[in-house]
PDB file of C-alpha atoms in Angstrom:
ATOM      1  CA  UNK A  46      52.190 173.493  69.761  1.00  0.00           C
ATOM      2  CA  UNK A  47      53.454 171.442  67.167  1.00  0.00           C
ATOM      3  CA  UNK A  48      52.138 173.360  64.225  1.00  0.00           C
ATOM      4  CA  UNK A  49      53.960 172.570  61.106  1.00  0.00           C
ATOM      5  CA  UNK A  50      54.417 176.163  60.000  1.00  0.00           C
ATOM      6  CA  UNK A  51      56.131 177.130  63.223  1.00  0.00           C
ATOM      7  CA  UNK A  52      58.391 174.136  63.215  1.00  0.00           C
ATOM      8  CA  UNK A  53      59.504 174.832  59.507  1.00  0.00           C
ATOM      9  CA  UNK A  54      60.352 178.531  60.477  1.00  0.00           C
ATOM     10  CA  UNK A  55      62.324 177.580  63.652  1.00  0.00           C
ATOM     11  CA  UNK A  56      64.111 174.953  61.418  1.00  0.00           C
ATOM     12  CA  UNK A  57      65.056 177.205  58.813  1.00  0.00           C
ATOM     13  CA  UNK A  58      66.612 179.710  61.382  1.00  0.00           C
ATOM     14  CA  UNK A  59      68.303 176.931  63.253  1.00  0.00           C
ATOM     15  CA  UNK A  60      69.731 175.679  59.843  1.00  0.00           C
ATOM     16  CA  UNK A  61      70.973 179.152  58.876  1.00  0.00           C
ATOM     17  CA  UNK A  62      72.747 179.401  62.362  1.00  0.00           C
ATOM     18  CA  UNK A  63      74.237 176.234  61.844  1.00  0.00           C
ATOM     19  CA  UNK A  64      75.625 177.102  58.510  1.00  0.00           C
ATOM     20  CA  UNK A  65      77.006 180.449  60.081  1.00  0.00           C
ATOM     21  CA  UNK A  66      78.943 178.423  62.537  1.00  0.00           C
ATOM     22  CA  UNK A  67      80.230 176.120  60.063  1.00  0.00           C
ATOM     23  CA  UNK A  68      81.479 179.155  57.968  1.00  0.00           C
ATOM     24  CA  UNK A  69      83.033 180.486  61.039  1.00  0.00           C
ATOM     25  CA  UNK A  70      85.070 177.352  61.715  1.00  0.00           C
ATOM     26  CA  UNK A  71      86.279 177.266  58.149  1.00  0.00           C
ATOM     27  CA  UNK A  72      87.748 180.735  58.614  1.00  0.00           C
ATOM     28  CA  UNK A  73      85.138 182.617  56.142  1.00  0.00           C
ATOM     29  CA  UNK A  74      84.738 185.468  58.493  1.00  0.00           C
ATOM     30  CA  UNK A  75      83.538 188.143  55.745  1.00  0.00           C
ATOM     31  CA  UNK A  76      80.696 185.894  54.718  1.00  0.00           C
ATOM     32  CA  UNK A  77      79.777 185.229  58.304  1.00  0.00           C
ATOM     33  CA  UNK A  78      79.533 189.004  58.816  1.00  0.00           C
ATOM     34  CA  UNK A  79      77.165 189.204  56.010  1.00  0.00           C
ATOM     35  CA  UNK A  80      75.133 186.698  57.349  1.00  0.00           C
ATOM     36  CA  UNK A  81      74.984 188.208  60.870  1.00  0.00           C
ATOM     37  CA  UNK A  82      74.006 191.545  59.318  1.00  0.00           C
ATOM     38  CA  UNK A  83      70.987 189.694  57.451  1.00  0.00           C
ATOM     39  CA  UNK A  84      70.024 187.662  60.261  1.00  0.00           C
ATOM     40  CA  UNK A  85      70.063 190.799  62.666  1.00  0.00           C
ATOM     41  CA  UNK A  86      66.978 191.995  60.543  1.00  0.00           C
ATOM     42  CA  UNK A  87      65.408 188.679  59.591  1.00  0.00           C
ATOM     43  CA  UNK A  88      65.227 186.889  62.871  1.00  0.00           C
ATOM     44  CA  UNK A  89      63.258 189.632  64.758  1.00  0.00           C
ATOM     45  CA  UNK A  90      60.818 189.690  61.755  1.00  0.00           C
ATOM     46  CA  UNK A  91      60.392 186.063  61.698  1.00  0.00           C
ATOM     47  CA  UNK A  92      59.874 185.752  65.478  1.00  0.00           C
ATOM     48  CA  UNK A  93      57.104 188.246  65.485  1.00  0.00           C
ATOM     49  CA  UNK A  94      55.585 186.868  62.236  1.00  0.00           C
ATOM     50  CA  UNK A  95      55.504 183.375  63.757  1.00  0.00           C
ATOM     51  CA  UNK A  96      54.224 184.815  67.151  1.00  0.00           C
ATOM     52  CA  UNK A  97      51.293 186.464  65.264  1.00  0.00           C
ATOM     53  CA  UNK A  98      50.540 183.677  63.327  1.00  0.00           C
ATOM     54  CA  UNK A  99      50.421 181.273  66.315  1.00  0.00           C
ATOM     55  CA  UNK A 100      47.975 183.412  68.150  1.00  0.00           C
ATOM     56  CA  UNK A 101      46.001 184.188  64.985  1.00  0.00           C
ATOM     57  CA  UNK A 102      45.552 180.441  64.647  1.00  0.00           C
ATOM     58  CA  UNK A 103      45.346 179.336  68.087  1.00  0.00           C
ATOM     59  CA  UNK A 104      42.100 178.011  69.354  1.00  0.00           C
ATOM     60  CA  UNK A 105      41.532 179.417  72.936  1.00  0.00           C
TER      61      UNK A 105
END
């Protein structure tokens, strides 16, 4: 369960979410809107790619 690839992908997504929250607190709403539009596409693609990778490399 502690596969470095999965942890790296999760860390990147978590980092982007934290950056989005920081920008929201700073009041840069237009940039946050652009981030949310990009993340609306990237998050599902990343999730399903990581899920496929996990099951492809998981030893049953």
